[in-house]
Every structure is written in C-alpha cells, then in structure tokens.
XYZ file of C-alpha atoms in Angstrom:
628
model
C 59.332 -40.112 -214.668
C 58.212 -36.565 -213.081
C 54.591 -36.701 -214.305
C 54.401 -40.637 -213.853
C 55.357 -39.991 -210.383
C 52.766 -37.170 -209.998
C 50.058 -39.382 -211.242
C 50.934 -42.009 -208.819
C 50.356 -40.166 -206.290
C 47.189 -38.830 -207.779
C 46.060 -42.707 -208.250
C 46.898 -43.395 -204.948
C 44.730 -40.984 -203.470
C 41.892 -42.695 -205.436
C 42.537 -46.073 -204.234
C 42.936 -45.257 -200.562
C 39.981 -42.767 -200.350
C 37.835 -45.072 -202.234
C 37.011 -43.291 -204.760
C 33.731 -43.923 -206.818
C 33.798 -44.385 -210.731
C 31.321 -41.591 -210.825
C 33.865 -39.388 -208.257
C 36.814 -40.199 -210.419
C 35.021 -39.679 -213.770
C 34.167 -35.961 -212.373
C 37.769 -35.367 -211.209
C 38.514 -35.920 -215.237
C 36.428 -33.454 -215.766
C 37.600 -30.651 -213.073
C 41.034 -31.760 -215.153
C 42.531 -29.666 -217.759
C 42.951 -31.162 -221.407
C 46.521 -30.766 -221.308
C 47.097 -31.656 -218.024
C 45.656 -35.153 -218.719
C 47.190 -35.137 -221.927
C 51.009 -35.081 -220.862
C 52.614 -37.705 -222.309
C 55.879 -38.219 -220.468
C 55.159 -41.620 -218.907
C 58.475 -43.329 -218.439
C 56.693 -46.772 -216.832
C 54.504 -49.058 -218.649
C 53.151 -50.340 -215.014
C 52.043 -46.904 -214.241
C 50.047 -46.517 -217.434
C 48.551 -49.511 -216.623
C 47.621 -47.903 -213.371
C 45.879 -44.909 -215.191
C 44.215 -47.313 -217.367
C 42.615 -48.958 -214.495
C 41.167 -46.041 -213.353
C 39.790 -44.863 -216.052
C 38.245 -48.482 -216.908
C 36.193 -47.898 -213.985
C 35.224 -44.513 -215.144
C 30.973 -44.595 -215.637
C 31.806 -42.819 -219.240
C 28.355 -41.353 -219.353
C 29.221 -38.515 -217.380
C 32.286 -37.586 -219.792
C 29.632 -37.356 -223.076
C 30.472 -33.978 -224.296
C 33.362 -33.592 -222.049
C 36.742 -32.217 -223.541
C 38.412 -34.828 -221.842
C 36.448 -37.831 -223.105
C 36.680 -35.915 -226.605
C 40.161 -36.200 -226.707
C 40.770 -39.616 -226.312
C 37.646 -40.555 -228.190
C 39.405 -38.645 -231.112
C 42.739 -40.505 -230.305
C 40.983 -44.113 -230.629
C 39.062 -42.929 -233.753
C 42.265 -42.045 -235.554
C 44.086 -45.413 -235.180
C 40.760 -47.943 -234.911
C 37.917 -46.617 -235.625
C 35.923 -49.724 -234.625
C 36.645 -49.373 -231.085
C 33.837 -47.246 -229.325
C 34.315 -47.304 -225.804
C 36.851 -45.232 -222.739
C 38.109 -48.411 -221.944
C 39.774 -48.915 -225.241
C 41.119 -45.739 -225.844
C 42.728 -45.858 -222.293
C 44.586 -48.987 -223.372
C 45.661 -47.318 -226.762
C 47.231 -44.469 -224.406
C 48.826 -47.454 -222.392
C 50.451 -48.480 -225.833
C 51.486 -45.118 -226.938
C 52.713 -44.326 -223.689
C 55.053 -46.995 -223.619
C 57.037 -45.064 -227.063
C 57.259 -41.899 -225.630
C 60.399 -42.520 -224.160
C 62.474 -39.517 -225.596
C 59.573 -37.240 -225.806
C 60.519 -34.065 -223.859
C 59.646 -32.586 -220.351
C 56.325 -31.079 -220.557
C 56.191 -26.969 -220.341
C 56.461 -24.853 -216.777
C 52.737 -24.277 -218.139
C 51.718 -27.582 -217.836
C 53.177 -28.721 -214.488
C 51.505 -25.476 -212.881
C 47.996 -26.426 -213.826
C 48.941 -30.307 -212.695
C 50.168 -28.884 -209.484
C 46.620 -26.818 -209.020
C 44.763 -29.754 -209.788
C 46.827 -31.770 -206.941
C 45.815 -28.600 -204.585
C 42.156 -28.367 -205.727
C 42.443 -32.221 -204.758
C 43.909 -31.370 -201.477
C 46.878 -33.402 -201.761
C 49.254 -30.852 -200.922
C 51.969 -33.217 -199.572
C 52.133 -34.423 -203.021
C 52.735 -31.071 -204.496
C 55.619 -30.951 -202.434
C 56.845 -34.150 -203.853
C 56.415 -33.441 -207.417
C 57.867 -30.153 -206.808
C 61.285 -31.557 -205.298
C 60.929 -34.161 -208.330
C 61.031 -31.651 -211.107
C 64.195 -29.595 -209.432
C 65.568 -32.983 -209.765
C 64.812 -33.670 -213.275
C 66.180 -29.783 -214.045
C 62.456 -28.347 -215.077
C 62.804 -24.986 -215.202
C 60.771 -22.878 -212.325
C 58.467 -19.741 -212.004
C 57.022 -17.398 -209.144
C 53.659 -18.946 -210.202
C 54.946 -22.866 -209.026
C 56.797 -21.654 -205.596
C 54.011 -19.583 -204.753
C 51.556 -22.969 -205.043
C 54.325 -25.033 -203.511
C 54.218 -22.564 -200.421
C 50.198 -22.172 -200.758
C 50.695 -26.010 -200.111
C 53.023 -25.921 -197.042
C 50.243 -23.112 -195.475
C 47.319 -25.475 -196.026
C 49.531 -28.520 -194.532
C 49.778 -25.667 -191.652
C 53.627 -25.681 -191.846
C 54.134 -22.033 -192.706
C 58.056 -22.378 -191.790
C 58.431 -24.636 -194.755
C 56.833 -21.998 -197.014
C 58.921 -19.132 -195.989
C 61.962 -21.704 -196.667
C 60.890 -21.413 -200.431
C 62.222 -17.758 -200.824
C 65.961 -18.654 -200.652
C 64.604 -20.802 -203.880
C 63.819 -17.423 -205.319
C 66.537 -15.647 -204.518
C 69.193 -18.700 -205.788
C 67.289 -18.845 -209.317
C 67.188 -15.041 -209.368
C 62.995 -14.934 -209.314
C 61.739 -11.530 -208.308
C 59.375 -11.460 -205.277
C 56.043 -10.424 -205.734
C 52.847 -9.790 -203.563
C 50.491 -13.122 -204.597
C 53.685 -14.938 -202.342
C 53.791 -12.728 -199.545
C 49.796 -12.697 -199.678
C 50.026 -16.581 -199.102
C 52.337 -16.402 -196.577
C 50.291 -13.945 -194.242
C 47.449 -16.034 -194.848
C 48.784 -19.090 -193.835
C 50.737 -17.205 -190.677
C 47.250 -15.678 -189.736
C 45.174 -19.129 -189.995
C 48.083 -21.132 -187.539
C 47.078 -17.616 -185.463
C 50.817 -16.121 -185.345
C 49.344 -12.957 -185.087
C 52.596 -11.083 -184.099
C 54.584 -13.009 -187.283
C 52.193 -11.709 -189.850
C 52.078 -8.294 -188.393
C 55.977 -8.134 -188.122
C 55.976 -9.320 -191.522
C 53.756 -7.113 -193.245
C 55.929 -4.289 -191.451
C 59.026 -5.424 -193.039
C 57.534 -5.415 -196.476
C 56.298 -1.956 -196.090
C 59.580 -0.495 -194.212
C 61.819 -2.384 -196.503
C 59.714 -1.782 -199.595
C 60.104 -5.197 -200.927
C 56.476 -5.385 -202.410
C 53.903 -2.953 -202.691
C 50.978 -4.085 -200.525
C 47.943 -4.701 -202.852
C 44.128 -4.343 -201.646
C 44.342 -8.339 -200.958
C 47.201 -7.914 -198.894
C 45.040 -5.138 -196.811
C 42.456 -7.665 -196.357
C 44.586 -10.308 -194.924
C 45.764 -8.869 -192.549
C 43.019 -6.691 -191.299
C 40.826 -9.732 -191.893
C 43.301 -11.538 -189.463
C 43.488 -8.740 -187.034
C 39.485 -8.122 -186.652
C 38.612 -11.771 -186.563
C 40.983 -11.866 -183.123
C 39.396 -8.847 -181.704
C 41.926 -6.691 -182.794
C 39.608 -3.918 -184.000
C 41.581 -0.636 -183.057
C 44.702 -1.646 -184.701
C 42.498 -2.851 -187.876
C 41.488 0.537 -187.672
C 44.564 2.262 -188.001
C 46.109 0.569 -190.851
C 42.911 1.519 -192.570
C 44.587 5.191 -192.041
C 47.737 3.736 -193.104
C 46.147 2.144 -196.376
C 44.696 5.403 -197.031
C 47.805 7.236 -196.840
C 49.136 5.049 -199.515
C 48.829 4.208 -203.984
C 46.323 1.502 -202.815
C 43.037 3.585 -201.941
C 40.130 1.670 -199.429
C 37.121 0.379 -201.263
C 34.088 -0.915 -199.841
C 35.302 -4.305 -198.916
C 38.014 -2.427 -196.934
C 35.554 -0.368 -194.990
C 32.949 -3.026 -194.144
C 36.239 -5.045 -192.319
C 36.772 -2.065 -190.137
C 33.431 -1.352 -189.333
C 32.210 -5.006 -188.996
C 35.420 -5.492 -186.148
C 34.254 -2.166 -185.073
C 30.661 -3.553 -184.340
C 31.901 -6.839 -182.625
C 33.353 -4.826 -180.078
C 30.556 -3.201 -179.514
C 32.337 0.230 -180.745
C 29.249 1.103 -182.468
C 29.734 5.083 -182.884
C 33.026 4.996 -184.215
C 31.723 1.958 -186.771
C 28.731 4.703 -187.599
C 31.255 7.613 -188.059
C 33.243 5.705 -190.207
C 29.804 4.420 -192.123
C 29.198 8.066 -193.162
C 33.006 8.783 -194.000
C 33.086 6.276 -196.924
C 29.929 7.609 -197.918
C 31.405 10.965 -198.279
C 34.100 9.625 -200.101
C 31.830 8.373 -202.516
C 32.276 4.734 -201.846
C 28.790 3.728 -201.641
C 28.003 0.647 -198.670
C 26.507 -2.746 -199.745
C 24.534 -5.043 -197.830
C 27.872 -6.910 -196.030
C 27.793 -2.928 -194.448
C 24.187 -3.075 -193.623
C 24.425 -6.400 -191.988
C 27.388 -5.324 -189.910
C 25.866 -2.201 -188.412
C 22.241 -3.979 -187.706
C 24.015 -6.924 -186.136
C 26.034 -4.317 -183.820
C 22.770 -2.645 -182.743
C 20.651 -5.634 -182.257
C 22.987 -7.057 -179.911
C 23.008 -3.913 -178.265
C 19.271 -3.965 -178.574
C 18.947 -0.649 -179.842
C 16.177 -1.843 -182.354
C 14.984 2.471 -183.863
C 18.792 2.457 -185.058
C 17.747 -0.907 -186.460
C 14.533 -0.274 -188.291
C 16.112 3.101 -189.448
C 19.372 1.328 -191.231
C 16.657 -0.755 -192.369
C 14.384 1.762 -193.981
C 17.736 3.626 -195.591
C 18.790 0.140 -197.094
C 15.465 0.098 -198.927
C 15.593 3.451 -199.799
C 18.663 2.872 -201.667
C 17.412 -0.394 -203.267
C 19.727 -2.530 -200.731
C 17.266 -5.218 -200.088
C 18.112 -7.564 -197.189
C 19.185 -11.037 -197.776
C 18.374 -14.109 -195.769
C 21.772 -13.627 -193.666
C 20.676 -9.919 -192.596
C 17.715 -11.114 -191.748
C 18.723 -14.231 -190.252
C 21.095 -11.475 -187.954
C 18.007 -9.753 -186.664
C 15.946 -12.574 -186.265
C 19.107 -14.327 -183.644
C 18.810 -10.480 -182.148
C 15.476 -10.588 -181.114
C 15.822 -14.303 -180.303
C 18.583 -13.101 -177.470
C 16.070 -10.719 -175.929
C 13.077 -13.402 -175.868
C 11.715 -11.648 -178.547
C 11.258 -15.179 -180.471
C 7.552 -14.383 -181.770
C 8.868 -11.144 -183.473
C 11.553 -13.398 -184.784
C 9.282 -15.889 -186.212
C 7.353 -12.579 -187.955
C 10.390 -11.297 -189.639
C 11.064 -15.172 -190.638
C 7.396 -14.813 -192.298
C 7.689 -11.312 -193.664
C 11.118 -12.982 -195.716
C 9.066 -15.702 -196.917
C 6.237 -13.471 -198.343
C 9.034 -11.238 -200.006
C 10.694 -13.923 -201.403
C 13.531 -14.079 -199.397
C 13.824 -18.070 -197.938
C 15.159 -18.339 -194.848
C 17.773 -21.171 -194.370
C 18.464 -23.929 -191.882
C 20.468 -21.411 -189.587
C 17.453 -18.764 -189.165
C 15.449 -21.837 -188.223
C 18.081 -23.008 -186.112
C 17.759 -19.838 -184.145
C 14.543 -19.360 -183.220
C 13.887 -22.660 -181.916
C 16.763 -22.235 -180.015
C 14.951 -18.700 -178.932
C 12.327 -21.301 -177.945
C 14.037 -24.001 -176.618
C 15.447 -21.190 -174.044
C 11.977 -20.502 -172.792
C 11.251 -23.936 -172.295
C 8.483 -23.310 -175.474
C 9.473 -26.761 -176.228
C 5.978 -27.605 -178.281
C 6.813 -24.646 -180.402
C 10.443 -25.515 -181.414
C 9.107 -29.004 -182.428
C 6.598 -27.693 -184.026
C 8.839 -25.397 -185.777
C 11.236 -27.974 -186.450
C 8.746 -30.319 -187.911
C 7.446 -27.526 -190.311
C 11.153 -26.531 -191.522
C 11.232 -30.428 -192.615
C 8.318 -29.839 -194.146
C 9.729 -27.181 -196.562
C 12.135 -29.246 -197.490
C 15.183 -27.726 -195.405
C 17.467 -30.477 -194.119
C 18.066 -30.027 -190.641
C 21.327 -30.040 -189.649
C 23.705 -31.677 -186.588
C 22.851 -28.227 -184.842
C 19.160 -28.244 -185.671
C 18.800 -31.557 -183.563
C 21.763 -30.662 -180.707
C 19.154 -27.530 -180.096
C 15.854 -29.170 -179.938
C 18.205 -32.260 -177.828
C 19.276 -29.226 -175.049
C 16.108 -28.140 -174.919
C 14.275 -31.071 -173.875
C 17.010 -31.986 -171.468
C 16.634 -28.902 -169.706
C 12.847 -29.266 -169.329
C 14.194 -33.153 -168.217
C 12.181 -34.751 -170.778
C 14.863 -37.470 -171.714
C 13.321 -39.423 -173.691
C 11.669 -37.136 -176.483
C 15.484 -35.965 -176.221
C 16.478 -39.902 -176.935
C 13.738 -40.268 -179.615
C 15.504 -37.402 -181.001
C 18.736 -38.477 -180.529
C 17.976 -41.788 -182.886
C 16.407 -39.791 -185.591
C 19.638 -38.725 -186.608
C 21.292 -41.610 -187.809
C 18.394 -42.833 -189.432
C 18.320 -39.310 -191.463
C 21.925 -39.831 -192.765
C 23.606 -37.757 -190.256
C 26.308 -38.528 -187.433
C 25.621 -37.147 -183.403
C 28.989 -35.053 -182.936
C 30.632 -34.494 -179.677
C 28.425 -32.111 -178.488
C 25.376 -33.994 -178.977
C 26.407 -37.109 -177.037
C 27.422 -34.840 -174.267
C 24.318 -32.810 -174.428
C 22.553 -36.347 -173.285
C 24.745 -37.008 -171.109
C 24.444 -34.094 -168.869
C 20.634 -34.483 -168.875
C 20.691 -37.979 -168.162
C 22.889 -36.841 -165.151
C 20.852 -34.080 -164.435
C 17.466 -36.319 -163.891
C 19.563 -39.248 -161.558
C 19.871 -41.994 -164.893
C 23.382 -42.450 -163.634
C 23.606 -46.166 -165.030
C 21.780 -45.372 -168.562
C 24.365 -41.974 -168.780
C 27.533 -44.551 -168.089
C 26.125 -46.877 -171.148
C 25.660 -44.214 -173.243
C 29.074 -42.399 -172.689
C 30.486 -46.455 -173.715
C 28.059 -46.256 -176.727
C 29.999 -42.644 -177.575
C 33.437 -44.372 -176.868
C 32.248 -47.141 -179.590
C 31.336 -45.010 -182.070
C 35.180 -43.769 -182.396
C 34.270 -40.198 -180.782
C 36.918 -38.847 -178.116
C 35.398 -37.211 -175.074
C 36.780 -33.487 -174.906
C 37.419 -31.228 -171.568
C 33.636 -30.153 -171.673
C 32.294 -33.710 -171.658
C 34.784 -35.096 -169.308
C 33.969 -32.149 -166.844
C 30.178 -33.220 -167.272
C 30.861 -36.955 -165.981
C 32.876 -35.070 -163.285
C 29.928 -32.918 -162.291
C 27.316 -35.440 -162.680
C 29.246 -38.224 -160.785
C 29.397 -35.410 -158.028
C 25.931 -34.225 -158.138
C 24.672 -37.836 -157.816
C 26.471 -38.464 -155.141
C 29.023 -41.255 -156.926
C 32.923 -39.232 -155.265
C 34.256 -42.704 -155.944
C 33.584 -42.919 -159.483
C 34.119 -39.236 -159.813
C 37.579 -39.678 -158.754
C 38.485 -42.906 -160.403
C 38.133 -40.575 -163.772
C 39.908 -37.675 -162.316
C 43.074 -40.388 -161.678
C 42.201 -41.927 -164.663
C 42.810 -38.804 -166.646
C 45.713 -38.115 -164.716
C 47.519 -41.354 -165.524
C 46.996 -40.956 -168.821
C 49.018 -38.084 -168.574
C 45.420 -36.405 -170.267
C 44.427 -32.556 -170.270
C 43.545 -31.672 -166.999
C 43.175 -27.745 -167.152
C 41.787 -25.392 -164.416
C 38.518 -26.290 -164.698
C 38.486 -29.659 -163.569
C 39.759 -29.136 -160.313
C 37.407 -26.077 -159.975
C 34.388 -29.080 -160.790
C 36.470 -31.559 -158.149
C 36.968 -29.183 -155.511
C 33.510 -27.691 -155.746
C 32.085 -31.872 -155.589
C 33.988 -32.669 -152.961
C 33.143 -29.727 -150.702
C 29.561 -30.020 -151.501
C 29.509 -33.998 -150.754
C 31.214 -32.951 -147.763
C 34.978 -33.896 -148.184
C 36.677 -30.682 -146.980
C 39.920 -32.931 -146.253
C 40.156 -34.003 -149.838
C 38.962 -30.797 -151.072
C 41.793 -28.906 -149.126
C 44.578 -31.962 -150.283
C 43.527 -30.682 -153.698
C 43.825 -26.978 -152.753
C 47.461 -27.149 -151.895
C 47.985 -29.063 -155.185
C 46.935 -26.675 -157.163
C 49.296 -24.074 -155.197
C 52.667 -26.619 -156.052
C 51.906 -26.915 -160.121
C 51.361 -23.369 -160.102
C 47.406 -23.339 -160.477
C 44.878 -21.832 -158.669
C 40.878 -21.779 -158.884
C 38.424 -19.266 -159.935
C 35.689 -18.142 -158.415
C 33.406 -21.485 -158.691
C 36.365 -23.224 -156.684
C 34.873 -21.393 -153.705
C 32.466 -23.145 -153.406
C 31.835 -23.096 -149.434
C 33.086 -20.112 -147.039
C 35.053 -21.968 -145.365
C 37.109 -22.716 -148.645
C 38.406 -19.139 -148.176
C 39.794 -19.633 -145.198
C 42.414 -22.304 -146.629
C 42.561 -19.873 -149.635
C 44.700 -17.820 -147.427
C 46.342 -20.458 -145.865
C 47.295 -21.866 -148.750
C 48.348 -17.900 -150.286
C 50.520 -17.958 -147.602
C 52.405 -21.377 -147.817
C 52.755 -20.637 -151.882
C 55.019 -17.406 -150.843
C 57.078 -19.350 -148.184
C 57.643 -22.118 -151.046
C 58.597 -19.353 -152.917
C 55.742 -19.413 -155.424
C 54.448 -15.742 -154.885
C 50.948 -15.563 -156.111
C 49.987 -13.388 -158.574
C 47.144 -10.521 -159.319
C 44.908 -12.990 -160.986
C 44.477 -14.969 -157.958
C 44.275 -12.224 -155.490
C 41.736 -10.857 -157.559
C 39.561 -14.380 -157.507
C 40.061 -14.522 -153.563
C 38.834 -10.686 -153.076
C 35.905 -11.733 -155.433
C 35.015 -14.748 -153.037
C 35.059 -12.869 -150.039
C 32.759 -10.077 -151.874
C 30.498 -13.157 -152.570
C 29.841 -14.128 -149.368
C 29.603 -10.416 -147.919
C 33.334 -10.475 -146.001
C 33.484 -6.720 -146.109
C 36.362 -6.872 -143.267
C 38.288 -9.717 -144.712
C 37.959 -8.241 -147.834
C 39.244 -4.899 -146.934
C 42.527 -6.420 -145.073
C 43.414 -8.676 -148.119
C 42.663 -5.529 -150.485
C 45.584 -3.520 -148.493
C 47.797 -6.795 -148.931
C 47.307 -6.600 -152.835
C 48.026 -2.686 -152.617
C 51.179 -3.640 -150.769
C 52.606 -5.839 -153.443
C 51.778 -3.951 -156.261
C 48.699 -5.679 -157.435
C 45.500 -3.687 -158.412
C 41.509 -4.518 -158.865
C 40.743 -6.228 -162.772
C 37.763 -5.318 -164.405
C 35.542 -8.445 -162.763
C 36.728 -7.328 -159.291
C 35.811 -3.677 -159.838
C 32.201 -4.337 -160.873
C 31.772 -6.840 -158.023
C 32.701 -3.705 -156.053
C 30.839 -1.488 -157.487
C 27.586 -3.598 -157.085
C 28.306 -4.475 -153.282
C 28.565 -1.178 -152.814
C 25.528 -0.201 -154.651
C 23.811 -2.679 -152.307
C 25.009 -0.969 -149.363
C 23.743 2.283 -150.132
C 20.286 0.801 -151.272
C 20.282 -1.142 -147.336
C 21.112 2.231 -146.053
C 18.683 4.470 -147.979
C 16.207 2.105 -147.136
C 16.953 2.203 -143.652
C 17.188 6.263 -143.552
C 15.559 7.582 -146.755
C 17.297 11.358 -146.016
C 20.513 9.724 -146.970
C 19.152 9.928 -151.027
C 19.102 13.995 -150.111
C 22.705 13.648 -149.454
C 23.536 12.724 -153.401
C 22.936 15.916 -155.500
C 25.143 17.348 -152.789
C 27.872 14.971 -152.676
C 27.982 15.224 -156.729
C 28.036 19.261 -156.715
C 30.796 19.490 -154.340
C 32.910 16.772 -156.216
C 31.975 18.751 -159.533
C 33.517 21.748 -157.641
C-alpha cells in the first residue's frame, strides 16, 4: 500500500501538471532502477494507473536506458514475441497484482523514492509517504528525517522540520550535522536571522554536533547576504579557533560581504592573510575584490588585481568581466565597457545575456538610445536570447526619451519571441504613457495587464497614483486610493507620500492636510517627498503637536524628516527651534539629517567666503587652535 500510495501521488502530479510523454519518459530516466522496480503494489487500479503512464511514454528516448532495459528483459523472459513498453507495462500490471505477500521494500529503497519525490518538487508528498511508512512500521534512518525536514524547509515551514527531532530522539537516532545543516538553511531562506544564529550557538555551547565547513557556510552565507558582514567576520575567527580550519570558500564569503559594504581595506587585509596561510585565492576572490573597487571606482586597484590574476594564471571569466563592465557602465564609462566586452570576445571568453544587458542599460541611461538598439540587435545576432530584462531595459529607455511607440513596438516583440512581459514591464509603459499625457491609452493598457492574470504591485499602483496626479485626473486618482482602501489592500507609506504630494501640487491643501492628520491617528507619518510645498511644514507641526495631546508622541524618525524639510527649504530659524525640541526629548540627528547639515552649512560658508574672501584665511587658524 506504502509505495502504491507514493506512486499515486507521483501520477498525480503528472496528470495535473500535464505532463508530456517525452517529460514523463525523462523522469524514468532521472529514476533509479530499483526505485521503479519496487514491487509492493497492493491495488490492481493503481497499476493500471502506472501502466497508463508509461503507455504514453515516447519509448525512443528510453533505448539504452537502464530503466527501459529492465522491463524489456522482464517481457523477454515470459513472451518473447512482445516488443514494445506498452506490453511489458501490462505484464508488470499482471505481476503486480501476485505480489500480495511480498515484503516491505528496504529503508534503502524508500530513501532514493523519497529523493526522487524531492528532485520532483513534491515535497508535500514526501511528507505523506513519510507518515505512511511510520504507519505501516518501516523501519527509519537519520538519512529519511533529514529529507523529510529538507522537505518541510523547501515547503518554507521550518517549524514542522524542527518537530522531526523528537522523532529522533523517541527511536533513539543520533543527531548529526547534514540535519542541523538543513535546518539553518531553511531558517536562513524564511530570513529568521536571529533563529539560525541562536541555533547555531546552542549547537556549539551545548556541543551537540560538531559544526562542519558546510555548516560555516550557511550561516555566514546567511549572515553576509543580509549585510551582516562584521559578525560574518568574526565567526571566521571563531571557525579558526576550532578542528574545522577556513579554506578558500570560507575566505571569499568574508571578503565578498566585506566588499559589499564597501569595507574594502579590511576585505584586502584579509586577501593577503589567507595568502599567508597558504590558502591560495581563486577567481570567486578576484571577482569580489574588483567588484568592491569598481563600485568605488578606484579602477589602478582594478587593473592591478587584474594583472596579479594573470600573473598567477587566474584568467577572468565572463562574470568578472561582466562585474567590471556594469562598473564602468555606473560611471558612464559605457564605451570602455563595450571594449572590455570586445577584448572577452577576442580571448575567447563570450560574454552572456547579462553583460549585454548592462551596457545597453549604460546606454539607455544616456539617452544613447540608437546604440542600445543597435547593441541589442547585434546580441540577437550572435545568437544570445534576450531575456525579460533585455527588453524591460531597452522599454525604460525609450520611455524616458518619450518615444512610446518604439517602446510599444518593443513591447509586442516579446510575446511573439516566446516570452511573457512581467510586472515590471507593463508598469514600465505605463509610467511613460503617463509621463507623455496618453492618459486614456495608459488606462487600456493597465486593463490589458489586469487580463493577462498579472496583479499590480505597490510600485505600479503608486505609478497610476502619480500619473493620475501629474495629469491632472485628482478624481480618478482618488477613486483608486479608496479603491485600495476598501479592499482592505496594501497601502504603505508611500502612497500617501504620492497622494499628499498630488494633492498639494493640484492645489488641494484642504485634502492634503485631511490626509496629514490621518496619517498622525494610524500612527504614520511622511518622509521627506510628503513635503512637498512649505507650507506643508507648517501643519507638520501642527499636526506634531495634536499627535502628543492624543497621546501619540512622535518619534526620532519623524522629527528627523521635519528638520530635513525645513533644511530643504532654507528655515535656518525654524529649524534651529525644532532642533532644541528634539534635544529636549531625547531625540538626536540620523545619519540623513547630519549630512543635510553638513551640506547647508557648507553652503553657508561658500555664500560667506564669497561675500568676504578673508574669511578662507580664518581656516588654517581655526583648525590649529582646535588641534591644540
């Protein structure tokens, strides 16, 4: 019953995906031997099932399969004038129907069914056949509870998983690391950062597994990918005061979190420690560093990482390349881009649809718009595919030079070359039809969207806002807005930032200020595109002030955005009383605030210096005494 039940389940997927013959006959053959083999049928109606699927089977992709061999051998023992899949299926079907009192199939087996399911991605029905053979008594390993919890991580229910160790502990199987490994993985991809660290702590303090170089990984893969580079960092000290020693891969995590946050001499200091230590960098180390210094656009340390890669017979690959390429791209440097995407080519080194996709996006930012066709056109011509991206590019980019319909001719290619316009795409349109006054043509093309089974997301939702707004339509704009807030949709910050900024600059302060002292009652407040007007600040403060008699005290973030506003719109005085009113509560400048500061101030002293150049005589002075 167990495995007839598991290959329901397996059948059903192939009926309600739709499966091909040609798709099916290939899953045989990603199938083990004795996985297909397992004879334990208890149902004649289910063998009939298999036998249907494998009728349909185009048995010309199973020649010389081990698979086909099998039952081909089957069929020529018992009639050897049968020659096709078909009939050996049914001869199964018949013997299947006997097998009645055959025993369970080994631990063995069921494990490399269960992968299969996973490979398959039907992880829900791993968890059924799982709770089917504790019913049936089969006897269970680590191996099966660690793919039974691999399955509860991918269905991203990581609770269930760690409800499979009181399994363990009941049938007396020993922990080891491969389980805990799953279970930080899966804790790390639903981003419970704080559960997988707190975990990994336990095992450590508690020395119920010794952490293995994978486990290292995880987690300081998990850590750096959330910008968590310091503390990646120091459990790279930690791992190195352990039995499990650093190796490459180790070091090019740290250093590549290192370079995304722009920490570029401690990611170079660490570069020559492994080298020290003998642990010789690869080109994943390479890439790191030169993608930290490109986007830092410190091109010498570039070139000279580049030279030493060579030197040591590290030759870049298309991704390195591909890295400096989007680097110069960033800094407008798209010709040099498109020379280092020639100098691959002659060294045999193809780029790919994403170094393509980056400089004529370099392109497409300059307005270079014949050149990104151009470029796009020849990429075709190679015989790289564009992609979704490749098109959503080229789209933006005539949009923003308001040439709508090369965009729209573009826009139509797409289906006709196999591929589907994505969210981004459709919106992309719509906020140039919007920007160029096509109101009516932007309203059937959002419906077209809607038809095509596509949801519209915050992003495109705040683009009909803006573009009702900018045209002029407040009615329509707010019929969405209400809309949205009927049906109870998302409705974050930014919206009312867009509404509040439309209204004021269609000239509804009223509505504009109704919305203001919303914001104040469900505990939300704008930033700094919400002040939109000056005179918005003035019922900032009014509305500051009814918040705290409510007894909704605001906090330092808004404080912060309202000092920022009157800084935009050169308030000195204002800004100075409301600065003492912060210091009074308790509240202090954030980073945005400070360099807002810092450049008004700058400002000042350039108005003044310019004004009375013997003030610039007064700095050398001013810095010696402070030295002193």
């Amino acid at each position: 019953m167990l495995v007839t039940f598991a290959f329901q389940k397996i059948y059903n997927h192939a009926i309600q995906t739709s499966m091909t013959s040609s798709s099916i006959g290939h899953w045989i053959i990603d199938m083990d031997v004795d996985v297909i083999t397992i004879a334990t049928f208890r149902s004649e109606q289910v063998a009939d099932r298999i036998s249907k699927i494998l009728a349909v089977v185009d048995t010309n992709i199973l020649w010389g399969n081990p698979v086909y061999s099998f039952w081909k051998h089957k069929y020529t023992e018992v009639k050897p004038a049968l020659s096709n899949l078909v009939a050996a299926a049914n001869l199964l079907r018949e013997q299947l129907a006997s097998t009645k009192t055959q025993p369970l199939p080994s631990v063995f087996e069921f494990s490399k069914l269960l992968k299969t399911m996973v490979n398959m991605k039907h992880y829900s029905s791993v968890v059924s056949v799982f709770e089917e053979m504790r019913k049936s008594g089969v006897p269970i390993d680590g191996f099966i509870l660690t793919i039974v919890i691999n399955s509860y991580c991918l269905m991203h229910r990581p609770d269930c998983g760690f409800s499979m160790l009181a399994i363990y502990l009941k049938n007396g199987i020993p922990f080891d690391v491969v389980t805990f490994n799953t279970l930080l993985r899966g804790l790390f991809a639903e981003n419970k950062i704080k559960d997988a660290v707190n975990l990994f702590k336990k095992l450590v303090r508690e020395n119920i597994c010794e952490p293995n170089e994978f486990m290292y990984s995880i987690v300081m893969n998990g850590l750096s990918k959330r910008g968590h580079s310091q503390k990646t960092f120091d459990l790279l000290r930690v791992m190195e005061q352990g039995s499990t020693k650093p190796n490459a891969y180790i070091y090019n995590i740290v250093i590549d979190a290192l370079c995304k946050d722009r920490m570029l001499d401690a990611a170079i200091s660490l570069f020559e420690e492994m080298k020290q230590k003998g642990i010789p960098p690869d080109i994943v180390t390479y890439s790191s560093l030169i993608d930290g210094f490109c986007k830092l656009g410190q091109w010498e340390k570039v070139r000279t990482l580049f030279s030493e890669m060579v030197n040591l017979n590290i030759y870049p690959d298309v991704c390195t390349l591909t890295i400096v390429t989007d680097g110069l791209c960033k800094v407008g440097k798209v010709e040099d881009a498109e020379e280092v995407m020639k100098h691959m080519i002659e060294k045999g080194v193809g780029p790919d649809v994403v170094t393509y996709n980056v400089i004529i996006d370099g392109y497409c930012l300059r307005g270079q718009m014949d050149r990104a066709r151009r470029l796009f056109d020849s990429m075709i011509d190679k015989s790289i595919e564009p992609n979704i991206f490749s098109y959503t590019i080229l789209i933006n980019g005539y949009c923003q030079k308001k040439k709508l319909d090369e965009a729209m001719h573009l826009f139509r290619e797409i289906s006709r070359n196999g591929l589907k316009p994505d969210i981004v795409t459709y919106s992309t349109i719509l906020q140039g039809l919007f920007e160029v006054g096509r109101t009516d043509f932007a309203e059937i093309f959002f419906a077209e969207m809607l038809s095509t089974g596509l949801k519209p997301d915050l992003c495109t939702i705040q683009i009909l806002l803006r573009g009702y707004f900018q045209n002029g339509l407040v009615e329509k704009a707010m019929l969405l807005f209400h809309e949205r807030e009927a049906k109870r949709e998302d409705i974050d910050i930014e919206h009312y930032n867009v509404l509040i900024d439309g209204l004021c600059k269609n000239g509804h302060f009223d509505k504009a200020h109704a919305f203001f002292e919303k914001l104040s009652l469900i505990g939300l407040f704008p930033n700094d595109s919400g002040f939109c007007v000056e005179g918005l600040l003035d019922e900032a403060k009014d509305t500051l002030r009814k918040m705290d008699e409510n007894g909704h005290s605001p906090n330092d973030v808004t404080y912060n955005i309202i000092v920022r506003g009157f800084l935009k719109f050169g308030k000195t005085s204002e800004m100075i009383t409301f600065s003492k009113e912060m210091a009074r509560r308790g509240f202090s400048f954030d980073a945005s605030t400070v360099e807002l500061l810092i450049d008004a101030i700058a400002k000042l002293l350039i108005d003044a210096i310019a004004k009375d150049p013997s003030l610039l005589n007064m700095i050398p002075q001013f810095h010696l005494e402070n030295k002193n």
